[in-house]
Amino acid sequence: MELLVVTDKCIDYDGSAIQSHWAYRNFGILGNSLVVFRGKCDVKVEEMIDIEDLRAKKEIRSDDMVHYIIEVFDFPNVLLASTLQKLFIAKLCEVLGGYGIKTVRKGDDIYVNGKKLSISIATVSPVSIKIHIGINVEAKGIPKGIDAIGLKEIGINDVDGFMDRTGKALVEEFKKVKKDSLKVRWAS
Amino acid sequence: MELLVVTDKCIDYDGSAIQSHWAYRNFGILGNSLVVFRGKCDVKVEEMIDIEDLRAKKEIRSDDMVHYIIEVFDFPNVLLASTLQKLFIAKLCEVLGGYGIKTVRKGDDIYVNGKKLSISIATVSPVSIKIHIGINVEAKGIPKGIDAIGLKEIGINDVDGFMDRTGKALVEEFKKVKKDSLKVRWAS
Amino acid sequence: MELLVVTDKCIDYDGSAIQSHWAYRNFGILGNSLVVFRGKCDVKVEEMIDIEDLRAKKEIRSDDMVHYIIEVFDFPNVLLASTLQKLFIAKLCEVLGGYGIKTVRKGDDIYVNGKKLSISIATVSPVSIKIHIGINVEAKGIPKGIDAIGLKEIGINDVDGFMDRTGKALVEEFKKVKKDSLKVRWAS
Amino acid sequence: MELLVVTDKCIDYDGSAIQSHWAYRNFGILGNSLVVFRGKCDVKVEEMIDIEDLRAKKEIRSDDMVHYIIEVFDFPNVLLASTLQKLFIAKLCEVLGGYGIKTVRKGDDIYVNGKKLSISIATVSPVSIKIHIGINVEAKGIPKGIDAIGLKEIGINDVDGFMDRTGKALVEEFKKVKKDSLKVRWAS
Amino acid sequence: MELLVVTDKCIDYDGSAIQSHWAYRNFGILGNSLVVFRGKCDVKVEEMIDIEDLRAKKEIRSDDMVHYIIEVFDFPNVLLASTLQKLFIAKLCEVLGGYGIKTVRKGDDIYVNGKKLSISIATVSPVSIKIHIGINVEAKGIPKGIDAIGLKEIGINDVDGFMDRTGKALVEEFKKVKKDSLKVRWAS
Amino acid sequence: MELLVVTDKCIDYDGSAIQSHWAYRNFGILGNSLVVFRGKCDVKVEEMIDIEDLRAKKEIRSDDMVHYIIEVFDFPNVLLASTLQKLFIAKLCEVLGGYGIKTVRKGDDIYVNGKKLSISIATVSPVSIKIHIGINVEAKGIPKGIDAIGLKEIGINDVDGFMDRTGKALVEEFKKVKKDSLKVRWAS
């Protein structure tokens, strides 16, 4: 899994980055990848992946977020997509713990002090698994009714450093997962 | 995923429970399952799954452990096996956090105060994913050279309660993973 | 497999219900499902699944049909889709036998007295298997050249009862198929 | 799917024919196959596939049976195995209907006059789907407690003819299933 | 794998033949197929499959080519698609060797005297593997900057004969691949 | 795909290297691998993979061979195994062409001057694809009735150099196959 942390420019997230080969089309990264970038979040209805959100006509918005776009080509299966997503979220909580921040993970959501820090979705394309995770930098521009929080409110001001540290942590986690999958004999 | 917590008797773990359909053969549980039980751990060489351990001729032993045997039939893929295993380990750390215990997860290992609390393996049979997790109740009978710790040393004396709480937490986690995998449209 | 029998309103079938997650989008049913409903049938060309029909420029129409929309997420494979479809059709014939009606099944078609009672299609989306079965309530509005028959012509006037009975029978069949798939050890 | 009907000799069934490539090893038939033969049935415990039977310590015996051994290499998946098995059983019931015999199918069992006519198992090897179906020629040598019936008791005395007719019917069914799986476009 | 060699008319290739079921829609060929035809090549941007080409804004053009469109339904996996493609290219080089022509294969490209003879792409649809190979008849209408060569420049003037001979050779190769996959027992 | 060329010692091939994880167990190589070594060949009957050979009671022997053991974990499918095998054989022929040697490939066999230079088998374990290729160094110890030839007879005396050159060529080929599988968008 190749890591790209984009810190020299903003990239807004409108949901289209969830399509397959986004990292290859935009950055020339071939194969499994994690691209970390920062920008506004405003997901267009036609790009919404979560049908629960679509049915509830939810808005997915934030003025400033750190985004993670993961693509894994090994096997495009929704259960693997959903499992990987939860593991990555758990890993982010562990990294936040390293910053001294106490988090509560509920499935694919991260809460700090009862407030929502993140959004996430995981699905498949016909050739890959795609996961998006967004972490509020500041809790601004969030849809009404959501009690949100951002990195700055919890004392993480070095956003570039956070992007780098979490990016590396997620890639390390994936590499460990992959390595362990190769060193075990099958059971009867 | 059906949960069975066995608290009325001890079951020793010699590695053979990693075979497919163990829960069905022994308890009549059909389909995805988590069986939690308590007993000695002494894995026979012919049942060892981790080839790294086999190559290093490691012993896998403990006098008293809480064991988790998970079987998932959805898709017998080693990457999904390894990902699910790490997620379950992360969840166990979160539950331990609920007990007020600070853990460090390294892949599929749980450490408390720099000491090893757990062992784990994940693999596939031709029809299912199989995961074993073992948590020391007391750090006794551990192979030399491993600095281990057990539940009792970290203040968890109600082992039955711990088995029940962690069993439920893991099953809830899996159900959430599965549910989320079904509610997303595919991406192009 | 969750069953929903819609008897409080008509739903026309234009072919779009063959898309993935139709049951979740419209009824909030997550996972494997069978939705039984009644309404007109007029499949739009752009929704036609059977390329043989497309090549022959066939029309797929009926003024009043009982419709079955099945979605199975376990494994999106066309051979499984086609096999499940034939099994469901065979089961419907068996239920019709319980009404005292003698049927002839030819693949995925049901004939009574040499007349066509049903239409059906089975395919995959990138995440699921989708099957549509339609049974004429009355042989009206059928494309020319097809010698059709309907439930009313063969003495089944309690259409709601038929929808309920067949819906339950198909779900029971699927549950048996699934259960049996989990209780067998693999062969070498 | 290649068909071989063995009528020039008896072959007893001890369960080992459920292993992969049995048709190729014994008859040189490559790929998907159905071998129909006649002989005693006495399944050795170590060849038993149904863990439910194993747990109940059931015996699987009959003095004279028509046997069907099916192997399908397309995709070794237990759900497809179980679905194909039920479809083949349903087809056999339809053929028996052509003989004027009224059957009741319960999953993978065929009953005539409330008596059990058949046994069946479906599973996977690491490379294929394997299905065994056995139909009593006479209800002799059956384990106690099972109320069985055989072909001769229901008026089918031309066993060779029955083997030929059912063999062809099952192969035709599979070919139709396969053909239909190839002529449909995928749904979104 | 069914072979169709179209020699009675020209068919231009604009890239749309890469879609699934093209052979069935246009020629009624069901299942695995190879269609060989001759015509202009001018791939529309929206049909381009190679994202590397898209990123580089390459043109894919030739005034006169022999085209091979292969579809394999067995398992829609990109690694199998890419492997099959290279094997077919290697086979074409072997057939060209039979004409006395020395070729150099670089992945999926064929060179003669350092000049490019062919283009190719391999991918999956949600139900099949699709491969296109194009061989220049004459090196005319090729995008600037590509040093191309065609069959006529290397002395192959009987293009119909070449289409027939290569078509048969590719189908034979696939049949051998398939046959060999069925005659081996699995390894532990 | 990691390459290991063993030139400091002989390793005899008795067929057991075809088992999964052989490279990891013996050399600590994790994941996709190619191990090239030299030694006697005498395949034990219980390790024979080709059932055609088993049925014909063929012997598989040679006094001195260069062996290639390939393991690919991406997807354990027999069709991919068989396709990869043929591609590797074609690549070996191309490398031999670079030595100035004219070869004829028949499926997975290499012939020089009408004499057999090589043996090969491809299959799957429950977790991987396994391929063995053996090339005679000298045509000694070959079973009767096989007209064999070896590297020395065709002028290749630097066996170590040949092992290195072919090993690198096969790994390069696989890397190209893999890379190309990742750079293409899916087709509808």
Tab-separated table of N, CA, C and O in Angstrom, chain E residues 18-20 46-52 74-75 77-80 82-87 90-91 94 105-108 121-126 173-174 176-181 183-188, chain F residues 18-20 46-52 74-75 77-80 82-87 90-91 94 105-108 121-126 173 176-181 183-188:
chain	number	residue	atom	x	y	z
E	18	ILE	N	-15.326	-3.823	-26.427
E	18	ILE	CA	-14.740	-4.299	-25.167
E	18	ILE	C	-15.817	-4.541	-24.110
E	18	ILE	O	-15.560	-5.161	-23.082
E	19	GLN	N	-17.036	-4.071	-24.365
E	19	GLN	CA	-18.096	-4.281	-23.377
E	19	GLN	C	-18.540	-5.744	-23.333
E	19	GLN	O	-18.431	-6.471	-24.316
E	20	SER	N	-19.076	-6.130	-22.183
E	20	SER	CA	-19.471	-7.527	-21.993
E	20	SER	C	-20.562	-7.930	-22.979
E	20	SER	O	-21.389	-7.113	-23.394
E	46	GLU	N	-14.038	7.860	-24.535
E	46	GLU	CA	-14.908	7.300	-23.490
E	46	GLU	C	-14.872	5.774	-23.451
E	46	GLU	O	-15.402	5.168	-22.512
E	47	GLU	N	-14.277	5.160	-24.445
E	47	GLU	CA	-14.161	3.699	-24.435
E	47	GLU	C	-12.756	3.233	-24.040
E	47	GLU	O	-12.493	2.040	-23.972
E	48	MET	N	-11.866	4.197	-23.806
E	48	MET	CA	-10.492	3.808	-23.475
E	48	MET	C	-10.443	3.100	-22.121
E	48	MET	O	-11.042	3.546	-21.155
E	49	ILE	N	-9.718	2.009	-22.082
E	49	ILE	CA	-9.647	1.163	-20.894
E	49	ILE	C	-8.350	1.408	-20.131
E	49	ILE	O	-8.329	1.391	-18.903
E	50	ASP	N	-7.287	1.676	-20.853
E	50	ASP	CA	-5.981	1.857	-20.239
E	50	ASP	C	-5.879	3.272	-19.679
E	50	ASP	O	-5.809	4.241	-20.426
E	51	ILE	N	-5.856	3.373	-18.360
E	51	ILE	CA	-5.838	4.696	-17.734
E	51	ILE	C	-4.496	5.383	-17.983
E	51	ILE	O	-4.415	6.602	-18.036
E	52	GLU	N	-3.446	4.578	-18.175
E	52	GLU	CA	-2.139	5.145	-18.526
E	52	GLU	C	-2.248	5.917	-19.850
E	52	GLU	O	-1.740	7.032	-19.973
E	74	ASP	N	-15.433	-17.474	-17.197
E	74	ASP	CA	-15.141	-18.358	-16.055
E	74	ASP	C	-14.953	-17.610	-14.750
E	74	ASP	O	-15.523	-17.979	-13.734
E	75	PHE	N	-14.119	-16.590	-14.763
E	75	PHE	CA	-13.900	-15.839	-13.539
E	75	PHE	C	-13.404	-14.438	-13.861
E	75	PHE	O	-12.281	-14.286	-14.337
E	77	ASN	N	-11.581	-11.777	-13.222
E	77	ASN	CA	-10.511	-11.323	-12.342
E	77	ASN	C	-9.431	-10.637	-13.187
E	77	ASN	O	-9.022	-11.179	-14.220
E	78	VAL	N	-8.970	-9.474	-12.771
E	78	VAL	CA	-8.026	-8.719	-13.602
E	78	VAL	C	-6.680	-9.405	-13.766
E	78	VAL	O	-6.028	-9.257	-14.803
E	79	LEU	N	-6.243	-10.164	-12.762
E	79	LEU	CA	-4.954	-10.849	-12.897
E	79	LEU	C	-5.053	-11.963	-13.947
E	79	LEU	O	-4.147	-12.130	-14.772
E	80	LEU	N	-6.148	-12.669	-13.935
E	80	LEU	CA	-6.364	-13.701	-14.965
E	80	LEU	C	-6.486	-13.040	-16.337
E	80	LEU	O	-5.927	-13.535	-17.327
E	82	SER	N	-5.088	-10.272	-17.374
E	82	SER	CA	-3.770	-9.814	-17.806
E	82	SER	C	-2.868	-10.993	-18.176
E	82	SER	O	-2.078	-10.908	-19.125
E	83	THR	N	-2.994	-12.097	-17.448
E	83	THR	CA	-2.176	-13.284	-17.745
E	83	THR	C	-2.598	-13.914	-19.069
E	83	THR	O	-1.749	-14.236	-19.919
E	84	LEU	N	-3.899	-14.083	-19.256
E	84	LEU	CA	-4.410	-14.633	-20.514
E	84	LEU	C	-3.962	-13.781	-21.693
E	84	LEU	O	-3.566	-14.299	-22.737
E	85	GLN	N	-4.044	-12.453	-21.510
E	85	GLN	CA	-3.646	-11.544	-22.586
E	85	GLN	C	-2.196	-11.786	-23.003
E	85	GLN	O	-1.897	-11.935	-24.201
E	86	LYS	N	-1.304	-11.858	-22.028
E	86	LYS	CA	0.124	-12.067	-22.351
E	86	LYS	C	0.328	-13.429	-23.022
E	86	LYS	O	1.151	-13.560	-23.927
E	87	LEU	N	-0.403	-14.439	-22.562
E	87	LEU	CA	-0.262	-15.769	-23.171
E	87	LEU	C	-0.732	-15.738	-24.628
E	87	LEU	O	-0.090	-16.317	-25.513
E	90	ALA	N	1.906	-14.058	-26.621
E	90	ALA	CA	3.035	-14.981	-26.831
E	90	ALA	C	2.693	-16.002	-27.917
E	90	ALA	O	3.529	-16.340	-28.760
E	91	LYS	N	1.457	-16.480	-27.895
E	91	LYS	CA	1.022	-17.448	-28.907
E	91	LYS	C	1.048	-16.819	-30.303
E	91	LYS	O	1.474	-17.470	-31.272
E	94	GLU	N	4.423	-16.881	-31.509
E	94	GLU	CA	4.804	-18.225	-31.952
E	94	GLU	C	4.252	-18.521	-33.350
E	94	GLU	O	4.940	-19.113	-34.187
E	105	ARG	N	8.498	-9.905	-27.988
E	105	ARG	CA	7.327	-9.588	-27.186
E	105	ARG	C	7.764	-8.800	-25.961
E	105	ARG	O	8.687	-9.193	-25.259
E	106	LYS	N	7.135	-7.653	-25.751
E	106	LYS	CA	7.357	-6.905	-24.494
E	106	LYS	C	6.008	-6.816	-23.804
E	106	LYS	O	5.193	-5.953	-24.140
E	107	GLY	N	5.787	-7.718	-22.862
E	107	GLY	CA	4.482	-7.755	-22.195
E	107	GLY	C	3.394	-8.070	-23.188
E	107	GLY	O	3.348	-9.154	-23.742
E	108	ASP	N	2.534	-7.081	-23.477
E	108	ASP	CA	1.437	-7.310	-24.416
E	108	ASP	C	1.668	-6.619	-25.758
E	108	ASP	O	0.725	-6.446	-26.529
E	121	ILE	N	-5.340	-4.618	-25.022
E	121	ILE	CA	-5.835	-4.235	-23.694
E	121	ILE	C	-6.588	-5.427	-23.108
E	121	ILE	O	-7.194	-6.206	-23.839
E	122	ALA	N	-6.521	-5.559	-21.781
E	122	ALA	CA	-7.249	-6.637	-21.095
E	122	ALA	C	-7.873	-6.067	-19.840
E	122	ALA	O	-7.234	-5.338	-19.085
E	123	THR	N	-9.136	-6.391	-19.612
E	123	THR	CA	-9.793	-5.911	-18.397
E	123	THR	C	-10.939	-6.844	-18.040
E	123	THR	O	-11.064	-7.929	-18.620
E	124	VAL	N	-11.726	-6.440	-17.068
E	124	VAL	CA	-12.905	-7.226	-16.698
E	124	VAL	C	-14.154	-6.361	-16.799
E	124	VAL	O	-14.110	-5.147	-16.621
E	125	SER	N	-15.263	-7.016	-17.109
E	125	SER	CA	-16.577	-6.450	-16.836
E	125	SER	C	-17.065	-7.133	-15.559
E	125	SER	O	-16.408	-8.051	-15.070
E	126	PRO	N	-18.196	-6.707	-14.999
E	126	PRO	CA	-18.673	-7.403	-13.799
E	126	PRO	C	-18.988	-8.882	-14.006
E	126	PRO	O	-19.156	-9.608	-13.039
E	173	GLU	N	-5.036	-22.832	-27.812
E	173	GLU	CA	-4.269	-22.513	-26.602
E	173	GLU	C	-5.194	-22.443	-25.388
E	173	GLU	O	-4.894	-23.006	-24.335
E	174	PHE	N	-6.323	-21.770	-25.552
E	174	PHE	CA	-7.250	-21.636	-24.417
E	174	PHE	C	-7.812	-22.999	-24.002
E	174	PHE	O	-7.932	-23.297	-22.812
E	176	LYS	N	-6.401	-25.865	-24.280
E	176	LYS	CA	-5.347	-26.606	-23.578
E	176	LYS	C	-5.232	-26.089	-22.128
E	176	LYS	O	-5.115	-26.877	-21.180
E	177	VAL	N	-5.267	-24.766	-21.976
E	177	VAL	CA	-5.205	-24.159	-20.633
E	177	VAL	C	-6.343	-24.690	-19.769
E	177	VAL	O	-6.147	-25.088	-18.617
E	178	LYS	N	-7.523	-24.693	-20.334
E	178	LYS	CA	-8.711	-25.116	-19.597
E	178	LYS	C	-8.627	-26.609	-19.254
E	178	LYS	O	-8.875	-27.001	-18.108
E	179	LYS	N	-8.292	-27.418	-20.251
E	179	LYS	CA	-8.190	-28.869	-20.023
E	179	LYS	C	-7.199	-29.178	-18.907
E	179	LYS	O	-7.494	-29.952	-17.986
E	180	ASP	N	-6.039	-28.554	-18.967
E	180	ASP	CA	-5.014	-28.835	-17.957
E	180	ASP	C	-5.468	-28.407	-16.564
E	180	ASP	O	-5.033	-28.985	-15.565
E	181	SER	N	-6.330	-27.406	-16.510
E	181	SER	CA	-6.784	-26.928	-15.190
E	181	SER	C	-7.716	-27.931	-14.529
E	181	SER	O	-7.979	-27.845	-13.329
E	183	LYS	N	-7.425	-31.433	-14.826
E	183	LYS	CA	-6.891	-32.792	-14.664
E	183	LYS	C	-5.883	-32.886	-13.515
E	183	LYS	O	-5.192	-33.893	-13.391
E	184	VAL	N	-5.794	-31.858	-12.703
E	184	VAL	CA	-4.823	-31.887	-11.600
E	184	VAL	C	-5.523	-31.927	-10.247
E	184	VAL	O	-6.481	-31.213	-10.009
E	185	ARG	N	-5.037	-32.760	-9.377
E	185	ARG	CA	-5.553	-32.751	-8.014
E	185	ARG	C	-4.992	-31.538	-7.291
E	185	ARG	O	-3.957	-30.992	-7.675
E	186	TRP	N	-5.659	-31.094	-6.244
E	186	TRP	CA	-5.168	-29.956	-5.485
E	186	TRP	C	-4.027	-30.392	-4.570
E	186	TRP	O	-3.927	-31.547	-4.185
E	187	ALA	N	-3.155	-29.441	-4.265
E	187	ALA	CA	-2.010	-29.710	-3.401
E	187	ALA	C	-2.317	-29.229	-1.987
E	187	ALA	O	-3.070	-28.278	-1.808
E	188	SER	N	-1.750	-29.867	-1.008
E	188	SER	CA	-1.977	-29.387	0.368
E	188	SER	C	-0.946	-28.307	0.698
E	188	SER	O	-1.248	-27.263	1.155
F	18	ILE	N	5.678	-28.889	-4.036
F	18	ILE	CA	4.446	-28.362	-4.627
F	18	ILE	C	3.451	-27.951	-3.546
F	18	ILE	O	2.449	-27.281	-3.832
F	19	GLN	N	3.715	-28.325	-2.298
F	19	GLN	CA	2.789	-27.945	-1.221
F	19	GLN	C	2.879	-26.454	-0.906
F	19	GLN	O	3.902	-25.814	-1.118
F	20	SER	N	1.795	-25.929	-0.368
F	20	SER	CA	1.739	-24.483	-0.079
F	20	SER	C	2.793	-24.082	0.955
F	20	SER	O	3.149	-24.867	1.830
F	46	GLU	N	2.769	-40.418	-4.256
F	46	GLU	CA	1.804	-39.706	-3.408
F	46	GLU	C	1.899	-38.188	-3.563
F	46	GLU	O	1.042	-37.460	-3.067
F	47	GLU	N	2.919	-37.705	-4.248
F	47	GLU	CA	3.034	-36.266	-4.491
F	47	GLU	C	2.618	-35.897	-5.914
F	47	GLU	O	2.645	-34.730	-6.280
F	48	MET	N	2.268	-36.885	-6.703
F	48	MET	CA	1.912	-36.596	-8.098
F	48	MET	C	0.618	-35.784	-8.170
F	48	MET	O	-0.355	-36.103	-7.507
F	49	ILE	N	0.643	-34.765	-8.994
F	49	ILE	CA	-0.467	-33.833	-9.100
F	49	ILE	C	-1.301	-34.116	-10.340
F	49	ILE	O	-2.512	-33.983	-10.336
F	50	ASP	N	-0.627	-34.531	-11.392
F	50	ASP	CA	-1.311	-34.761	-12.665
F	50	ASP	C	-1.994	-36.129	-12.617
F	50	ASP	O	-1.335	-37.164	-12.622
F	51	ILE	N	-3.319	-36.115	-12.593
F	51	ILE	CA	-4.045	-37.382	-12.475
F	51	ILE	C	-3.914	-38.194	-13.757
F	51	ILE	O	-3.968	-39.416	-13.740
F	52	GLU	N	-3.699	-37.510	-14.871
F	52	GLU	CA	-3.441	-38.219	-16.135
F	52	GLU	C	-2.185	-39.083	-16.004
F	52	GLU	O	-2.187	-40.246	-16.409
F	74	ASP	N	-2.370	-14.529	-4.843
F	74	ASP	CA	-3.432	-13.579	-5.175
F	74	ASP	C	-4.808	-14.223	-5.253
F	74	ASP	O	-5.764	-13.720	-4.696
F	75	PHE	N	-4.904	-15.304	-6.001
F	75	PHE	CA	-6.206	-15.957	-6.116
F	75	PHE	C	-6.013	-17.417	-6.488
F	75	PHE	O	-5.583	-17.717	-7.600
F	77	ASN	N	-6.956	-20.149	-8.042
F	77	ASN	CA	-7.904	-20.615	-9.044
F	77	ASN	C	-7.151	-21.452	-10.085
F	77	ASN	O	-6.107	-21.043	-10.575
F	78	VAL	N	-7.690	-22.625	-10.420
F	78	VAL	CA	-6.964	-23.527	-11.317
F	78	VAL	C	-6.795	-22.968	-12.731
F	78	VAL	O	-5.801	-23.251	-13.395
F	79	LEU	N	-7.743	-22.169	-13.192
F	79	LEU	CA	-7.603	-21.614	-14.542
F	79	LEU	C	-6.460	-20.599	-14.572
F	79	LEU	O	-5.665	-20.573	-15.520
F	80	LEU	N	-6.366	-19.772	-13.539
F	80	LEU	CA	-5.244	-18.833	-13.449
F	80	LEU	C	-3.928	-19.604	-13.319
F	80	LEU	O	-2.919	-19.240	-13.946
F	82	SER	N	-3.183	-22.561	-14.488
F	82	SER	CA	-2.835	-23.162	-15.769
F	82	SER	C	-2.398	-22.098	-16.779
F	82	SER	O	-1.495	-22.331	-17.590
F	83	THR	N	-3.027	-20.925	-16.744
F	83	THR	CA	-2.664	-19.842	-17.670
F	83	THR	C	-1.279	-19.295	-17.349
F	83	THR	O	-0.449	-19.097	-18.240
F	84	LEU	N	-1.035	-19.046	-16.073
F	84	LEU	CA	0.284	-18.554	-15.654
F	84	LEU	C	1.374	-19.547	-16.060
F	84	LEU	O	2.448	-19.145	-16.529
F	85	GLN	N	1.096	-20.825	-15.855
F	85	GLN	CA	2.076	-21.858	-16.205
F	85	GLN	C	2.455	-21.771	-17.684
F	85	GLN	O	3.640	-21.750	-18.033
F	86	LYS	N	1.437	-21.702	-18.550
F	86	LYS	CA	1.729	-21.640	-19.992
F	86	LYS	C	2.506	-20.370	-20.337
F	86	LYS	O	3.385	-20.381	-21.206
F	87	LEU	N	2.158	-19.255	-19.675
F	87	LEU	CA	2.873	-18.005	-19.950
F	87	LEU	C	4.339	-18.115	-19.526
F	87	LEU	O	5.240	-17.665	-20.245
F	90	ALA	N	6.100	-20.175	-22.069
F	90	ALA	CA	6.340	-19.373	-23.282
F	90	ALA	C	7.512	-18.420	-23.057
F	90	ALA	O	8.351	-18.217	-23.943
F	91	LYS	N	7.577	-17.846	-21.866
F	91	LYS	CA	8.685	-16.931	-21.554
F	91	LYS	C	10.025	-17.673	-21.565
F	91	LYS	O	11.020	-17.150	-22.083
F	94	GLU	N	11.103	-17.982	-24.961
F	94	GLU	CA	11.641	-16.717	-25.472
F	94	GLU	C	13.081	-16.502	-24.988
F	94	GLU	O	13.937	-16.046	-25.745
F	105	ARG	N	6.851	-24.965	-28.325
F	105	ARG	CA	6.073	-25.118	-27.101
F	105	ARG	C	4.777	-25.839	-27.442
F	105	ARG	O	4.079	-25.457	-28.385
F	106	LYS	N	4.481	-26.901	-26.702
F	106	LYS	CA	3.175	-27.546	-26.822
F	106	LYS	C	2.525	-27.467	-25.448
F	106	LYS	O	2.826	-28.282	-24.574
F	107	GLY	N	1.673	-26.486	-25.265
F	107	GLY	CA	1.054	-26.282	-23.952
F	107	GLY	C	2.111	-25.962	-22.927
F	107	GLY	O	2.747	-24.911	-22.988
F	108	ASP	N	2.348	-26.889	-22.005
F	108	ASP	CA	3.347	-26.646	-20.961
F	108	ASP	C	4.615	-27.463	-21.171
F	108	ASP	O	5.403	-27.617	-20.240
F	121	ILE	N	3.961	-28.810	-13.989
F	121	ILE	CA	2.635	-29.036	-13.424
F	121	ILE	C	2.173	-27.734	-12.758
F	121	ILE	O	2.987	-26.968	-12.258
F	122	ALA	N	0.878	-27.501	-12.798
F	122	ALA	CA	0.314	-26.310	-12.146
F	122	ALA	C	-0.964	-26.714	-11.433
F	122	ALA	O	-1.803	-27.412	-12.005
F	123	THR	N	-1.119	-26.280	-10.204
F	123	THR	CA	-2.344	-26.591	-9.475
F	123	THR	C	-2.588	-25.520	-8.409
F	123	THR	O	-1.930	-24.485	-8.417
F	124	VAL	N	-3.549	-25.779	-7.547
F	124	VAL	CA	-3.806	-24.857	-6.431
F	124	VAL	C	-3.733	-25.619	-5.112
F	124	VAL	O	-4.024	-26.811	-5.056
F	125	SER	N	-3.333	-24.924	-4.082
F	125	SER	CA	-3.586	-25.343	-2.711
F	125	SER	C	-4.788	-24.517	-2.246
F	125	SER	O	-5.224	-23.613	-2.961
F	126	PRO	N	-5.330	-24.786	-1.068
F	126	PRO	CA	-6.456	-23.955	-0.615
F	126	PRO	C	-6.113	-22.469	-0.437
F	126	PRO	O	-7.012	-21.658	-0.304
F	173	GLU	N	8.271	-10.979	-15.963
F	173	GLU	CA	7.008	-11.257	-16.662
F	173	GLU	C	5.820	-11.151	-15.700
F	173	GLU	O	4.803	-10.526	-16.012
F	176	LYS	N	5.050	-7.549	-14.750
F	176	LYS	CA	4.373	-6.854	-15.849
F	176	LYS	C	2.881	-7.246	-15.885
F	176	LYS	O	1.997	-6.392	-16.034
F	177	VAL	N	2.619	-8.540	-15.733
F	177	VAL	CA	1.240	-9.032	-15.701
F	177	VAL	C	0.460	-8.333	-14.582
F	177	VAL	O	-0.650	-7.854	-14.775
F	178	LYS	N	1.068	-8.283	-13.412
F	178	LYS	CA	0.407	-7.690	-12.241
F	178	LYS	C	0.183	-6.189	-12.445
F	178	LYS	O	-0.905	-5.677	-12.206
F	179	LYS	N	1.227	-5.500	-12.891
F	179	LYS	CA	1.129	-4.055	-13.106
F	179	LYS	C	0.009	-3.735	-14.088
F	179	LYS	O	-0.824	-2.859	-13.839
F	180	ASP	N	-0.023	-4.458	-15.188
F	180	ASP	CA	-1.042	-4.187	-16.200
F	180	ASP	C	-2.455	-4.449	-15.669
F	180	ASP	O	-3.409	-3.832	-16.123
F	181	SER	N	-2.567	-5.373	-14.723
F	181	SER	CA	-3.895	-5.689	-14.190
F	181	SER	C	-4.440	-4.558	-13.323
F	181	SER	O	-5.630	-4.521	-13.026
F	183	LYS	N	-3.859	-1.125	-13.935
F	183	LYS	CA	-3.924	0.178	-14.591
F	183	LYS	C	-5.094	0.311	-15.558
F	183	LYS	O	-5.145	1.257	-16.329
F	184	VAL	N	-5.997	-0.649	-15.524
F	184	VAL	CA	-7.126	-0.606	-16.459
F	184	VAL	C	-8.447	-0.394	-15.730
F	184	VAL	O	-8.710	-1.008	-14.708
F	185	ARG	N	-9.262	0.479	-16.264
F	185	ARG	CA	-10.602	0.626	-15.707
F	185	ARG	C	-11.443	-0.571	-16.140
F	185	ARG	O	-11.144	-1.227	-17.140
F	186	TRP	N	-12.484	-0.850	-15.402
F	186	TRP	CA	-13.356	-1.964	-15.771
F	186	TRP	C	-14.268	-1.548	-16.911
F	186	TRP	O	-14.559	-0.370	-17.098
F	187	ALA	N	-14.689	-2.535	-17.690
F	187	ALA	CA	-15.581	-2.295	-18.825
F	187	ALA	C	-17.013	-2.622	-18.427
F	187	ALA	O	-17.231	-3.495	-17.583
F	188	SER	N	-17.962	-1.974	-19.006
F	188	SER	CA	-19.360	-2.293	-18.701
F	188	SER	C	-19.840	-3.406	-19.653
F	188	SER	O	-20.273	-4.435	-19.258
